[in-house]
Each structure stands twice: as C-alpha cells, then as structure tokens.
Amino acid sequence: MAVTASSTLDAQKLRADFPIFEEKIHGKPLAYLDSAASAQKPRQVLDTIRTFYETSYANVHRGVYTLSERATAAYEGAREKAAAFVKAPSARELIFTRSATESINLVAYAWGLDNLGPGDVVLVTELEHHSNFVPWQYIAKRTGADFRMLPIDDNGELRLEGLDQLVDGGRVKIVATNYVSNSLGTINPIAKLSAWAHEHGALMVVVAALGAPHHTIDVQELDCDFLAYSSHKLCGPTGVGALWGRAELLEEMAPFNLGGHMIRQVRLENTTWGELPYKFEAGTQPIAEAVGFGAAIDYVSDVGLDAIAEYESELAAYALERLEELGGVTSYGPPPERRAGIVSFNVEGIHPHDVAQVLDAEGVAIRAGHHCCQPLMTRLGVAATNRASFYLYTVPDEIDRLVDGLRRVRKLLG
Ligand SMILES: Cc1ncc(COP(=O)(O)O)c(C=O)c1O
C-alpha cells in the first residue's frame, strides 16, 4: 500500500516550515520518528516566541504599564485559543500548567485528596503512561481508596466488557485514561468510557497529551470532566501544558500550588483564593511559552486536525506493512484504522536500545525503552520496545529509511 497523502495535507511542503530538517545527523538527513515523545517546532512558533520577547515581554496581570498590558493580552489570548482548541465552554475553565503531567497531578492532589477514601475505587487502564498511573496510585494509597486497572486485549485495546466486574463491591469515583496510547497508538473510546463513568457516579479524566495533537477534541462531546494536554507534543514549546475542567468542579477544589497571583486576600489569620483560572496559577507563569503554545495551536489548526489524523493512519498502515515485509519483527497494537501514527515493535533477538543506536548512525531517530508504560510492558511480556511515531511533517521516505536501517541492524547484530 502506498501512502496516498490526503489532498489536504502536504507533509513535504510542511517540512519546509521546520528548521530542524536542515540539520544533518552523522552526515545524513534527519528522519525524525519520535514525535510521540515531542514534536518539532515550525518557524511560525519560533518567530512568535522571539517577537513576543523582543516587543511585548513583561510579567502579566501585575502592571498597569503598556508592556505588561501587551503581555497580558498575549497570554490571555493564548488561553482563549487553548480553550477553544478543545471546545471548552469557557476560557476560565482552562488552566495553564507546566505539562500534561502537572495537569494530572493537579487533579489527583486537589480533587483526590479531598474526595477519595476507603471503599472508593480509582480506575486507570493497562495502557497508561506513568503520568496518569503513578499519581493516582499514590493518591489512592494516601486516601485508602482502591486502585484498579482495566486490562487490554491482545490487540492492545481496552476490554470494556470487563468494566462492571472490575468495580464490583466498590464505589468508582475516578476513571482516568489516555486518549491515545503513547506506546501502542490505540485510540481509546472516550465517549463510551465517560458514559460508563457517569452512570456509576464517577468523574472522567482524559489525558489527551497524544490525542490533542492528532485529533479534533471536543470536551463537551466526549462528556469528560477533566482533560489534560500539553504544548510540546503539538509543535509548541516545552514548559507549558493545559488542564480543562468543569467550572463547578474547579470551583470546589482546593488550590494545588500556593503563592502569588492565586489569592484574593491575604491576612495573618487566613487567605482566600482568586477567581478561576487564577486560583490554580500560582507564581510567574510560563508566559512566552503559553504565547508559543497559542501559535502552535494556530499552526496545527491551519493544517487541520482531521487531515492530520487521516494522514497519520495512512503512515501507520504503511509502516506496519513495511515491517511485516521485513519479517522477524513483532509489532504491537491495533489495526491502523484504530490507531494514531505510532508503531511499536521488536526485532527478533536484538535489544531495542541496540536497534535505536544503529539507526541513529543512519540519521533515523526512534525511541527505545518502556515508554513510561511499565505495566503495559509487563502485559506484552517485554522489558522494552522500539517505537516509531509520526506527525504532520513525516514523509513515507523516512519510514523507508527506517526499514533500510533495520536491515542494516540485522546485518550488524543479527
Ligand atoms: C500518553 C501520554 N500521557 C502523558 C504524557 C505526559 O505529558 P507531558 O510530557 O506534557 O508531561 C505523555 C508524554 O509522553 C504521554 O505520551
């Protein structure tokens, strides 16, 4: 099967926006197949950050002078974009954090510590990244709640039929899942899980770290209660992420970080909290990063999320087919029509780190390891996998170079 680049996305043309592709790695053109770990940055984002620092930078919200007002307008403009990107009903429900990881910790601490206790169940999935596993496991232990895991089938898809049995004898309070598995690329049935969670009186927490960059997200349609995502996986800078939450939940929650900016009034006896979203934004925020995040949202929105999803699915199908042709490669995860542009695999008899190292010498960047998914690796019966992941700038030629590189790996190490 050839990749018939969907008419609305021209990856070859988009690559010209990304200065990193002018770099040579060991004298060879870069084949960057690690976008699930972090995406590369287009000039449009880099220029926005630079221009912001050069013309509009000051701390936000504090000043009455022109520069501070400019910076505040840019920062709050980015919040509007980040909220609209996931169809949040209101920008005051969109909190800037430092990452998707921090967004999850915010919910786990600020909601979990006050609302979980013995007899309650916190449910995550076997596909979880550690960032949506460890905080819930920790808070469940601290509060005496039960921590349980929804298993996957042999395709790497959630076994929804096991849900009722899993919570037997417990009050499920939280269902927390990723939208897209960073390891297998599985696209999870969020709306179905939300419906089940709400039927059981639980809150639905969705981590869209790898959902938001690749799919149109609508928190109202998904009917979730919290949704975390981050900038660096959708062509924006590191150091900034987003948490969307229902206003009525956020309003009831205690703050997560304490300090400047997030207060209404401070007296020796007591402190009262500021309005949403500021109650959750203590200290100086990642201001220029948020502005860059907004530019990244503009960039991927201009390309089109539906076109990106369609293109990635084609790339995944092509990669799976080429790996299959190679033989001696085990690949993991669902069929391409139910996965994002992520392909995890192992080469028979060769450690993933050795594979990745030989590929690097060919200019091909892939990831090797447990991908922060040790419970999933246990289920797959491996310590690690190789992972190639794609984005809007990935071209089929990079996948061909991966396959050629794997032939070389075999020759050297097989
Ligand atoms: C599925 C998934 N969830 C959460 C995270 C954490 O995101 P962040 O790097 O923004 O903390 C990642 C990052 O790799 C991820 O892939």
Short mmCIF file of C-alpha atoms and ligand atoms in Angstrom, two decimals:
data_model
loop_
_atom_site.label_atom_id
_atom_site.label_comp_id
_atom_site.label_asym_id
_atom_site.label_seq_id
_atom_site.Cartn_x
_atom_site.Cartn_y
_atom_site.Cartn_z
CA MET A 1 0.00 0.00 0.00
CA ALA A 2 1.33 3.41 -0.91
CA VAL A 3 0.70 6.49 1.20
CA THR A 4 -1.70 8.49 -0.90
CA ALA A 5 -1.04 11.71 1.02
CA SER A 6 -4.50 13.05 1.66
CA SER A 7 -5.24 16.01 -0.58
CA THR A 8 -5.47 18.44 2.33
CA LEU A 9 -2.07 17.66 3.88
CA ASP A 10 1.21 18.04 2.05
CA ALA A 11 3.85 16.81 4.51
CA GLN A 12 6.71 17.54 2.12
CA LYS A 13 5.63 21.17 1.90
CA LEU A 14 5.05 21.46 5.67
CA ARG A 15 8.58 20.19 6.35
CA ALA A 16 9.93 23.43 4.93
CA ASP A 17 8.46 25.19 7.99
CA PHE A 18 10.69 23.18 10.34
CA PRO A 19 14.32 24.36 10.53
CA ILE A 20 15.39 21.12 12.25
CA PHE A 21 15.09 19.27 8.93
CA GLU A 22 18.01 21.30 7.61
CA GLU A 23 20.24 19.51 10.17
CA LYS A 24 22.41 16.60 9.13
CA ILE A 25 22.81 13.77 11.66
CA HIS A 26 26.06 11.87 11.19
CA GLY A 27 26.19 13.47 7.76
CA LYS A 28 22.74 12.17 6.80
CA PRO A 29 19.35 13.87 6.51
CA LEU A 30 17.29 13.60 9.65
CA ALA A 31 14.46 11.05 9.73
CA TYR A 32 12.65 12.13 12.88
CA LEU A 33 10.37 9.32 14.03
CA ASP A 34 9.95 10.32 17.67
CA SER A 35 7.11 12.83 17.59
CA ALA A 36 5.16 10.97 20.29
CA ALA A 37 7.94 11.93 22.72
CA SER A 38 7.96 15.52 21.50
CA ALA A 39 7.12 17.25 18.23
CA GLN A 40 9.46 19.51 16.27
CA LYS A 41 8.78 23.25 16.08
CA PRO A 42 7.86 25.27 12.99
CA ARG A 43 9.26 28.73 12.24
CA GLN A 44 5.81 30.23 12.86
CA VAL A 45 6.04 29.17 16.54
CA LEU A 46 9.71 30.07 16.95
CA ASP A 47 9.14 33.50 15.39
CA THR A 48 6.13 34.19 17.61
CA ILE A 49 8.14 33.49 20.76
CA ARG A 50 11.06 35.60 19.57
CA THR A 51 8.84 38.51 18.56
CA PHE A 52 6.98 38.33 21.85
CA TYR A 53 10.25 38.59 23.82
CA GLU A 54 11.51 41.37 21.56
CA THR A 55 8.38 43.53 21.57
CA SER A 56 5.89 42.60 24.27
CA TYR A 57 7.57 40.87 27.19
CA ALA A 58 6.82 41.75 30.81
CA ASN A 59 5.20 39.93 33.69
CA VAL A 60 1.45 39.53 33.27
CA HIS A 61 -1.54 40.75 35.30
CA ARG A 62 0.57 42.93 37.60
CA GLY A 63 1.41 46.02 35.65
CA VAL A 64 -0.64 48.97 34.54
CA TYR A 65 2.04 49.93 32.04
CA THR A 66 1.80 49.26 28.30
CA LEU A 67 4.22 46.34 28.06
CA SER A 68 2.56 44.43 30.87
CA GLU A 69 -0.81 45.03 29.28
CA ARG A 70 0.53 43.74 25.96
CA ALA A 71 1.99 40.65 27.61
CA THR A 72 -1.25 40.02 29.50
CA ALA A 73 -3.29 40.32 26.30
CA ALA A 74 -0.98 37.84 24.54
CA TYR A 75 -1.07 35.39 27.47
CA GLU A 76 -4.86 35.57 27.84
CA GLY A 77 -5.22 35.35 24.06
CA ALA A 78 -3.31 32.06 24.22
CA ARG A 79 -5.69 30.84 26.93
CA GLU A 80 -8.66 31.61 24.64
CA LYS A 81 -7.00 29.57 21.89
CA ALA A 82 -6.16 26.64 24.21
CA ALA A 83 -9.75 26.60 25.47
CA ALA A 84 -11.32 26.86 22.01
CA PHE A 85 -8.98 24.11 20.73
CA VAL A 86 -10.72 21.55 22.96
CA LYS A 87 -14.16 23.27 22.65
CA ALA A 88 -14.20 24.31 26.30
CA PRO A 89 -17.41 26.21 27.12
CA SER A 90 -15.37 28.97 28.80
CA ALA A 91 -11.72 30.08 28.89
CA ARG A 92 -11.92 30.43 32.70
CA GLU A 93 -12.05 26.61 32.80
CA LEU A 94 -8.65 26.41 31.08
CA ILE A 95 -5.68 26.43 33.43
CA PHE A 96 -2.13 26.74 32.20
CA THR A 97 0.19 24.23 33.84
CA ARG A 98 3.74 23.21 33.06
CA SER A 99 2.84 19.95 31.32
CA ALA A 100 0.17 17.30 30.97
CA THR A 101 1.90 15.59 33.90
CA GLU A 102 1.37 18.63 36.10
CA SER A 103 -2.27 18.86 34.97
CA ILE A 104 -2.89 15.28 36.10
CA ASN A 105 -1.11 15.85 39.42
CA LEU A 106 -3.23 18.94 39.97
CA VAL A 107 -6.45 16.91 39.67
CA ALA A 108 -5.09 13.92 41.62
CA TYR A 109 -3.96 16.11 44.55
CA ALA A 110 -6.52 18.88 44.56
CA TRP A 111 -9.59 16.73 43.86
CA GLY A 112 -8.36 13.32 45.01
CA LEU A 113 -7.08 14.17 48.50
CA ASP A 114 -10.40 15.76 49.46
CA ASN A 115 -12.78 13.36 47.74
CA LEU A 116 -11.34 9.84 47.93
CA GLY A 117 -11.39 7.43 50.82
CA PRO A 118 -11.75 3.79 51.82
CA GLY A 119 -14.37 1.96 49.74
CA ASP A 120 -13.79 4.21 46.72
CA VAL A 121 -12.25 2.93 43.50
CA VAL A 122 -9.84 4.75 41.21
CA LEU A 123 -9.74 3.10 37.82
CA VAL A 124 -6.95 3.55 35.27
CA THR A 125 -6.07 1.42 32.25
CA GLU A 126 -3.31 -1.00 31.40
CA LEU A 127 -2.35 1.38 28.56
CA GLU A 128 -1.50 4.27 30.87
CA HIS A 129 1.62 6.39 30.67
CA HIS A 130 3.16 6.60 34.18
CA SER A 131 1.99 10.21 34.40
CA ASN A 132 -1.61 9.00 34.57
CA PHE A 133 -0.85 5.93 36.65
CA VAL A 134 1.59 6.86 39.41
CA PRO A 135 -0.21 10.00 40.72
CA TRP A 136 -3.50 8.07 41.02
CA GLN A 137 -1.81 5.06 42.60
CA TYR A 138 -0.12 7.38 45.11
CA ILE A 139 -3.25 9.38 45.98
CA ALA A 140 -5.29 6.16 46.27
CA LYS A 141 -2.73 4.84 48.78
CA ARG A 142 -2.77 8.09 50.75
CA THR A 143 -6.56 8.16 50.96
CA GLY A 144 -7.20 4.43 51.42
CA ALA A 145 -9.03 4.13 48.08
CA ASP A 146 -8.70 1.04 45.89
CA PHE A 147 -6.57 1.39 42.76
CA ARG A 148 -7.59 -0.84 39.85
CA MET A 149 -6.60 -1.27 36.22
CA LEU A 150 -8.79 -2.01 33.19
CA PRO A 151 -6.96 -4.64 31.12
CA ILE A 152 -6.40 -4.69 27.35
CA ASP A 153 -6.91 -7.46 24.82
CA ASP A 154 -4.22 -8.92 22.57
CA ASN A 155 -4.73 -6.06 20.08
CA GLY A 156 -3.86 -3.51 22.76
CA GLU A 157 -7.46 -2.28 23.05
CA LEU A 158 -9.39 -1.76 26.28
CA ARG A 159 -11.62 -4.64 27.39
CA LEU A 160 -14.71 -2.57 28.10
CA GLU A 161 -16.77 -5.72 28.72
CA GLY A 162 -14.79 -6.20 31.96
CA LEU A 163 -15.71 -2.80 33.41
CA ASP A 164 -18.70 -3.78 35.56
CA GLN A 165 -16.87 -6.70 37.11
CA LEU A 166 -13.87 -4.54 37.91
CA VAL A 167 -15.74 -2.19 40.21
CA ASP A 168 -17.79 -4.92 41.85
CA GLY A 169 -18.07 -4.08 45.54
CA GLY A 170 -16.57 -0.58 45.27
CA ARG A 171 -17.75 2.95 44.55
CA VAL A 172 -15.91 4.05 41.45
CA LYS A 173 -15.01 7.73 41.84
CA ILE A 174 -12.44 8.31 39.09
CA VAL A 175 -11.93 6.80 35.66
CA ALA A 176 -8.64 8.06 34.23
CA THR A 177 -7.40 7.18 30.77
CA ASN A 178 -5.28 8.47 27.96
CA TYR A 179 -6.98 9.37 24.70
CA VAL A 180 -4.22 7.83 22.61
CA SER A 181 -1.74 5.30 23.97
CA ASN A 182 1.77 6.69 23.60
CA SER A 183 3.15 3.18 23.30
CA LEU A 184 0.71 1.34 21.01
CA GLY A 185 -1.13 4.24 19.37
CA THR A 186 -4.50 2.80 20.42
CA ILE A 187 -7.28 5.39 20.15
CA ASN A 188 -9.47 4.83 23.19
CA PRO A 189 -13.31 5.00 23.16
CA ILE A 190 -13.53 8.02 25.45
CA ALA A 191 -17.22 8.84 24.99
CA LYS A 192 -18.16 5.24 25.91
CA LEU A 193 -15.93 5.33 28.98
CA SER A 194 -17.36 8.71 30.02
CA ALA A 195 -20.89 7.37 29.73
CA TRP A 196 -19.97 4.36 31.87
CA ALA A 197 -18.13 6.52 34.43
CA HIS A 198 -21.09 8.88 34.80
CA GLU A 199 -23.58 6.01 35.07
CA HIS A 200 -21.53 4.88 38.07
CA GLY A 201 -21.24 8.34 39.60
CA ALA A 202 -17.54 8.70 38.74
CA LEU A 203 -15.59 11.55 37.17
CA MET A 204 -13.88 11.04 33.81
CA VAL A 205 -10.30 12.26 33.49
CA VAL A 206 -8.83 12.22 29.98
CA VAL A 207 -5.18 12.73 29.14
CA ALA A 208 -5.01 13.97 25.59
CA ALA A 209 -1.23 14.51 25.50
CA LEU A 210 -1.24 12.49 22.28
CA GLY A 211 -4.92 12.98 21.44
CA ALA A 212 -4.94 16.75 21.07
CA PRO A 213 -2.06 16.96 18.55
CA HIS A 214 -3.65 14.42 16.24
CA HIS A 215 -7.44 14.53 16.60
CA THR A 216 -10.17 17.11 16.93
CA ILE A 217 -11.04 17.25 20.63
CA ASP A 218 -14.40 18.35 21.93
CA VAL A 219 -14.67 18.06 25.71
CA GLN A 220 -18.42 18.55 25.52
CA GLU A 221 -18.90 15.76 23.02
CA LEU A 222 -16.53 13.48 24.96
CA ASP A 223 -18.53 14.41 28.05
CA CYS A 224 -15.44 14.19 30.26
CA ASP A 225 -14.84 16.15 33.48
CA PHE A 226 -11.14 16.97 33.15
CA LEU A 227 -8.85 16.93 30.13
CA ALA A 228 -5.07 17.40 30.19
CA TYR A 229 -2.85 18.16 27.23
CA SER A 230 0.47 19.78 26.53
CA SER A 231 2.09 22.16 24.11
CA HIS A 232 5.31 20.35 23.28
CA LYS A 233 3.60 17.44 21.53
CA LEU A 234 1.70 19.72 19.18
CA CYS A 235 4.60 21.74 17.81
CA GLY A 236 4.67 24.20 20.72
CA PRO A 237 7.39 24.88 23.28
CA THR A 238 8.11 22.76 26.34
CA GLY A 239 7.27 24.03 29.83
CA VAL A 240 3.57 24.70 29.31
CA GLY A 241 0.52 22.47 29.37
CA ALA A 242 -3.21 22.81 29.83
CA LEU A 243 -5.88 21.48 32.11
CA TRP A 244 -9.52 21.90 31.23
CA GLY A 245 -12.03 21.12 33.98
CA ARG A 246 -15.71 21.71 34.57
CA ALA A 247 -16.07 25.06 36.33
CA GLU A 248 -18.24 23.64 39.13
CA LEU A 249 -15.54 21.07 39.98
CA LEU A 250 -12.66 23.53 39.74
CA GLU A 251 -14.52 25.99 41.94
CA GLU A 252 -14.97 23.41 44.70
CA MET A 253 -11.38 22.23 44.59
CA ALA A 254 -8.62 23.45 46.87
CA PRO A 255 -5.65 25.07 45.09
CA PHE A 256 -2.69 22.90 44.14
CA ASN A 257 0.17 25.42 44.26
CA LEU A 258 0.14 28.32 46.68
CA GLY A 259 1.75 31.74 46.44
CA GLY A 260 1.47 34.96 44.46
CA HIS A 261 -1.24 35.60 41.82
CA MET A 262 -3.69 32.95 43.04
CA ILE A 263 -5.06 34.84 46.04
CA ARG A 264 -7.91 37.25 46.68
CA GLN A 265 -6.87 38.47 50.12
CA VAL A 266 -4.02 37.54 52.46
CA ARG A 267 -4.16 38.20 56.20
CA LEU A 268 -2.25 36.67 59.08
CA GLU A 269 -5.28 34.60 60.06
CA ASN A 270 -6.41 33.44 56.65
CA THR A 271 -6.03 33.62 52.88
CA THR A 272 -8.82 33.49 50.32
CA TRP A 273 -8.39 32.28 46.75
CA GLY A 274 -8.67 34.16 43.48
CA GLU A 275 -11.20 33.50 40.71
CA LEU A 276 -10.82 30.78 38.11
CA PRO A 277 -8.46 30.16 36.43
CA TYR A 278 -6.02 32.19 38.55
CA LYS A 279 -6.68 30.16 41.70
CA PHE A 280 -4.62 27.41 40.05
CA GLU A 281 -1.87 29.60 38.56
CA ALA A 282 0.46 30.48 41.43
CA GLY A 283 3.69 32.35 40.72
CA THR A 284 5.05 33.66 37.45
CA GLN A 285 3.65 31.54 34.67
CA PRO A 286 5.43 30.26 31.54
CA ILE A 287 4.31 33.40 29.70
CA ALA A 288 6.25 33.28 26.43
CA GLU A 289 5.73 29.52 26.34
CA ALA A 290 1.97 29.99 26.57
CA VAL A 291 2.13 32.51 23.71
CA GLY A 292 4.12 29.96 21.69
CA PHE A 293 1.54 27.31 22.61
CA GLY A 294 -1.13 29.57 21.11
CA ALA A 295 0.91 29.91 17.90
CA ALA A 296 1.27 26.11 17.74
CA ILE A 297 -2.48 25.70 18.11
CA ASP A 298 -2.93 28.12 15.18
CA TYR A 299 -0.40 26.17 13.14
CA VAL A 300 -1.90 22.68 13.60
CA SER A 301 -5.43 24.08 13.26
CA ASP A 302 -4.48 25.63 9.91
CA VAL A 303 -3.17 22.25 8.74
CA GLY A 304 -6.39 20.66 10.02
CA LEU A 305 -6.77 18.03 12.74
CA ASP A 306 -8.92 15.73 10.61
CA ALA A 307 -6.35 15.79 7.83
CA ILE A 308 -3.57 15.06 10.36
CA ALA A 309 -5.48 12.08 11.82
CA GLU A 310 -6.19 10.66 8.37
CA TYR A 311 -2.62 11.10 7.18
CA GLU A 312 -1.14 9.50 10.30
CA SER A 313 -3.38 6.50 10.00
CA GLU A 314 -2.08 6.05 6.42
CA LEU A 315 1.51 6.34 7.65
CA ALA A 316 0.85 3.77 10.40
CA ALA A 317 -0.64 1.36 7.84
CA TYR A 318 2.36 1.85 5.56
CA ALA A 319 4.86 1.33 8.40
CA LEU A 320 3.10 -1.82 9.63
CA GLU A 321 3.06 -3.23 6.11
CA ARG A 322 6.76 -2.49 5.54
CA LEU A 323 7.73 -4.03 8.90
CA GLU A 324 5.70 -7.12 8.08
CA GLU A 325 7.51 -7.49 4.73
CA LEU A 326 10.82 -7.39 6.58
CA GLY A 327 9.95 -10.49 8.64
CA GLY A 328 11.34 -11.29 12.09
CA VAL A 329 9.68 -8.18 13.53
CA THR A 330 6.91 -8.31 16.13
CA SER A 331 4.66 -5.28 16.08
CA TYR A 332 2.14 -4.44 18.80
CA GLY A 333 -1.19 -2.68 18.86
CA PRO A 334 -4.49 -2.36 16.98
CA PRO A 335 -5.14 -2.14 13.22
CA PRO A 336 -4.25 1.21 11.59
CA GLU A 337 -7.83 2.44 11.40
CA ARG A 338 -7.99 2.43 15.21
CA ARG A 339 -4.54 3.81 15.94
CA ALA A 340 -2.69 7.10 15.73
CA GLY A 341 0.67 7.41 13.96
CA ILE A 342 2.58 5.24 16.43
CA VAL A 343 4.14 1.84 15.75
CA SER A 344 5.85 -0.19 18.49
CA PHE A 345 7.85 -3.23 17.51
CA ASN A 346 10.71 -5.54 18.42
CA VAL A 347 13.31 -7.07 16.14
CA GLU A 348 13.78 -10.73 16.96
CA GLY A 349 16.87 -11.33 19.10
CA ILE A 350 18.10 -7.70 19.16
CA HIS A 351 17.69 -5.37 22.12
CA PRO A 352 15.66 -2.23 21.31
CA HIS A 353 18.46 0.06 22.52
CA ASP A 354 20.92 -1.56 20.11
CA VAL A 355 18.40 -1.17 17.29
CA ALA A 356 17.92 2.54 18.07
CA GLN A 357 21.65 3.15 18.31
CA VAL A 358 22.43 1.63 14.92
CA LEU A 359 19.53 3.58 13.39
CA ASP A 360 20.90 6.81 14.84
CA ALA A 361 24.09 6.30 12.85
CA GLU A 362 21.81 6.32 9.77
CA GLY A 363 20.17 9.58 10.84
CA VAL A 364 16.97 7.78 11.88
CA ALA A 365 15.67 8.86 15.32
CA ILE A 366 13.34 6.39 17.03
CA ARG A 367 12.71 5.66 20.71
CA ALA A 368 13.63 2.51 22.60
CA GLY A 369 12.55 1.63 26.12
CA HIS A 370 9.44 1.13 28.21
CA HIS A 371 7.96 4.47 27.07
CA CYS A 372 6.90 5.24 30.68
CA CYS A 373 4.47 2.31 30.43
CA GLN A 374 5.91 -0.44 32.60
CA PRO A 375 2.53 -2.07 33.42
CA LEU A 376 1.86 -2.28 29.66
CA MET A 377 5.31 -3.77 29.00
CA THR A 378 4.54 -6.40 31.65
CA ARG A 379 1.31 -7.24 29.79
CA LEU A 380 3.19 -7.52 26.48
CA GLY A 381 5.80 -9.73 28.18
CA VAL A 382 8.73 -7.50 27.17
CA ALA A 383 11.02 -5.11 29.01
CA ALA A 384 11.10 -2.61 26.15
CA THR A 385 10.10 -1.98 22.55
CA ASN A 386 11.22 0.20 19.70
CA ARG A 387 8.76 2.90 18.76
CA ALA A 388 8.46 4.94 15.57
CA SER A 389 5.98 7.80 15.74
CA PHE A 390 4.79 10.22 13.10
CA TYR A 391 3.36 13.68 12.72
CA LEU A 392 2.22 16.14 10.09
CA TYR A 393 5.80 16.56 8.76
CA THR A 394 6.59 12.84 8.46
CA VAL A 395 7.12 11.60 4.90
CA PRO A 396 6.96 7.95 3.74
CA ASP A 397 10.62 8.15 2.76
CA GLU A 398 11.50 8.33 6.48
CA ILE A 399 9.67 5.04 7.02
CA ASP A 400 11.58 3.52 4.09
CA ARG A 401 14.80 4.68 5.72
CA LEU A 402 13.70 3.07 8.99
CA VAL A 403 13.17 -0.25 7.19
CA ASP A 404 16.52 0.02 5.35
CA GLY A 405 18.14 0.83 8.71
CA LEU A 406 16.58 -2.26 10.27
CA ARG A 407 18.12 -4.38 7.50
CA ARG A 408 21.47 -2.90 8.47
CA VAL A 409 20.78 -3.61 12.16
CA ARG A 410 20.19 -7.27 11.23
CA LYS A 411 23.39 -7.42 9.21
CA LEU A 412 25.46 -5.96 12.04
CA LEU A 413 23.81 -7.58 15.07
CA GLY A 414 21.52 -10.37 13.87
C1 LIG B 1 0.05 9.45 26.72
C2 LIG B 1 0.85 10.45 27.48
N1 LIG B 1 0.35 10.99 28.59
C3 LIG B 1 1.03 11.91 29.29
C4 LIG B 1 2.28 12.34 28.92
C5 LIG B 1 2.97 13.38 29.72
O1 LIG B 1 2.97 14.60 29.04
P1 LIG B 1 3.95 15.80 29.43
O2 LIG B 1 5.26 15.50 28.76
O3 LIG B 1 3.30 17.02 28.89
O4 LIG B 1 4.05 15.82 30.91
C6 LIG B 1 2.86 11.79 27.79
C7 LIG B 1 4.23 12.20 27.41
O5 LIG B 1 4.99 11.43 26.85
C8 LIG B 1 2.13 10.84 27.05
O6 LIG B 1 2.64 10.31 25.94
#
